Every structure is written in structure tokens, then in C-alpha cells.
Amino acid sequence: YENQITFTVNLPASIIEARFDDVLTFLSPEYNGGYTFTAYQWYANGVAIEGATGSWYYNTAMDKDAEITVSATMEDGTTVWVCPFTFNSASRPDAVEEVRDGQQATKLLRDGRLIIRYNGHEYDVLGRMAKP
């Protein structure tokens, strides 16, 4: 007796972190189990988010309660999915906060990259100091 079974394996949502209160970003290969991705498409409630094709997504107020997922393509061309999650259930690093000491972080795009300006310094979405 033979029976064919088809199933889908998704990456855990913990491969993504919420940063600066409204940015979702993939962890780098050093922190995500060694995965390197070459393409992304972010989804809210099962619908592709137009233009959201980078390793990070700037979450808008409209998406706060949406079920978010991502299809990500690996170097070998295999496309995998991340388990669905809500923005509020995304993992958050302890050291990153929107407001510290009464100062607000400012977000801006430079050459297509999201930069966070805080306390006179600029950081990328992973919290690393950005080059001037």
C-alpha cells in the first residue's frame, strides 16, 4: 500500500525581528541559522504588499493587526515561506526602543535603504551604525 503525502515546511517567524517599533527585518545569516536570501515578497493578510520586496519592511499603521508573512528565495532558487505572525507578536531585541530619554528616532530613506537617526547618530535596520 502506497500513499503520497504533500506538506509545506515554513521557516519560523523568529527569523524576523521587529526594530524601532515599526520595521520588520530578516536576521542576517550569522543569526538566522546560515540562510542567505536573494529575493523577498512581504504579504499582509495573504495579499502581496506592493513594493515590499526587500529584506526589511517598514510597517504602516494599517498593518499593525494584519497577519504578516514573507516568501523568501534562497541562493539556490528555492522559495520558502515564513510562518504567519502579527507585527505585535514579532520578536523584538531587548536593546531597541522607539523612544529613549525623551528623544524620538527619525526614519528616512537614503539610496533605497532605511536609515534610523537617533541622538545625532544614524543606524541601519539591524541597529548597526550607518556609514556617513
XYZ file of C-alpha atoms in Angstrom:
132
model
C 0.000 0.000 0.000
C 1.385 3.414 -1.003
C 0.085 6.829 -0.137
C 1.570 10.108 -1.271
C 1.680 12.907 1.290
C 2.341 16.537 0.421
C 3.202 19.061 3.102
C 4.751 22.506 3.446
C 7.570 23.410 5.813
C 7.785 27.088 6.734
C 10.625 28.975 8.373
C 9.810 30.080 11.925
C 8.691 33.698 12.342
C 11.642 34.159 14.723
C 13.850 34.607 11.619
C 12.371 38.138 11.538
C 12.728 40.834 14.181
C 10.761 44.000 14.820
C 13.029 47.032 15.096
C 12.389 50.642 16.059
C 8.728 49.830 16.734
C 7.657 49.684 13.068
C 10.361 47.984 10.982
C 10.423 44.239 10.315
C 13.739 42.792 9.159
C 15.248 39.397 8.384
C 18.083 38.352 10.643
C 21.443 38.074 8.884
C 22.897 34.581 8.155
C 25.023 34.840 11.303
C 21.829 34.901 13.395
C 19.263 33.006 11.298
C 20.830 29.556 11.017
C 23.013 30.341 7.999
C 20.319 31.108 5.429
C 21.164 33.587 2.658
C 18.228 35.017 0.729
C 18.273 36.818 -2.611
C 14.634 37.925 -3.035
C 11.663 38.697 -0.801
C 7.933 39.430 -1.039
C 6.031 40.566 2.054
C 2.294 39.827 2.483
C -0.423 41.246 4.735
C -3.463 39.012 5.263
C -2.413 36.889 2.287
C -2.138 39.797 -0.169
C 1.235 40.842 -1.579
C 2.286 44.287 -0.321
C 3.181 46.390 -3.346
C 6.852 47.360 -3.388
C 7.674 45.333 -0.256
C 10.427 43.218 -1.823
C 13.441 43.922 0.397
C 14.913 42.177 3.434
C 13.099 44.704 5.624
C 9.579 46.105 5.647
C 8.512 49.466 7.077
C 5.252 48.590 8.758
C 2.442 51.123 8.481
C -0.322 51.745 10.992
C -2.738 49.925 8.645
C -0.701 46.719 9.033
C -0.451 46.735 12.849
C -3.049 43.964 13.282
C -2.545 42.254 9.908
C -1.229 38.716 9.624
C 2.218 39.148 8.036
C 4.189 36.542 6.133
C 7.054 36.568 3.657
C 8.163 34.420 0.756
C 11.944 34.422 0.538
C 14.129 32.969 -2.213
C 17.401 31.293 -1.254
C 20.616 31.385 -3.272
C 19.800 28.066 -4.946
C 16.434 29.399 -6.190
C 14.294 27.591 -3.615
C 11.425 29.739 -2.323
C 10.405 29.268 1.300
C 7.686 30.862 3.422
C 7.895 32.307 6.899
C 5.186 31.237 9.346
C 2.462 33.886 9.644
C 2.684 36.341 12.541
C 1.305 39.700 13.548
C 3.558 42.708 13.885
C 2.911 42.749 17.632
C 3.928 39.087 18.001
C 7.242 39.532 16.124
C 10.336 39.019 18.242
C 11.995 42.223 19.420
C 15.562 42.723 20.579
C 15.694 43.985 24.173
C 18.010 46.921 23.458
C 15.971 48.615 20.707
C 13.309 51.104 21.710
C 11.415 53.781 19.800
C 11.944 56.471 22.434
C 14.811 56.810 24.888
C 15.483 59.705 27.217
C 12.605 61.628 25.653
C 14.211 61.577 22.180
C 12.346 60.272 19.146
C 14.026 58.159 16.480
C 13.626 59.542 12.948
C 13.343 57.198 9.963
C 14.450 58.172 6.460
C 15.234 56.513 3.149
C 18.667 57.067 1.628
C 19.514 55.377 -1.685
C 16.626 52.960 -1.119
C 17.878 51.969 2.351
C 16.035 52.686 5.578
C 18.169 54.725 7.989
C 17.193 55.469 11.584
C 18.540 58.722 13.041
C 18.717 58.814 16.828
C 20.622 61.067 19.196
C 22.806 62.523 16.431
C 23.801 59.121 15.008
C 22.421 57.082 12.104
C 21.786 53.329 12.182
C 20.663 50.688 9.688
C 17.648 48.476 10.412
C 19.861 45.968 12.222
C 20.957 48.638 14.684
C 24.476 48.996 13.275
C 25.920 52.484 12.968
C 25.411 53.633 9.358
C 28.328 54.957 7.377
C 28.109 58.699 6.617
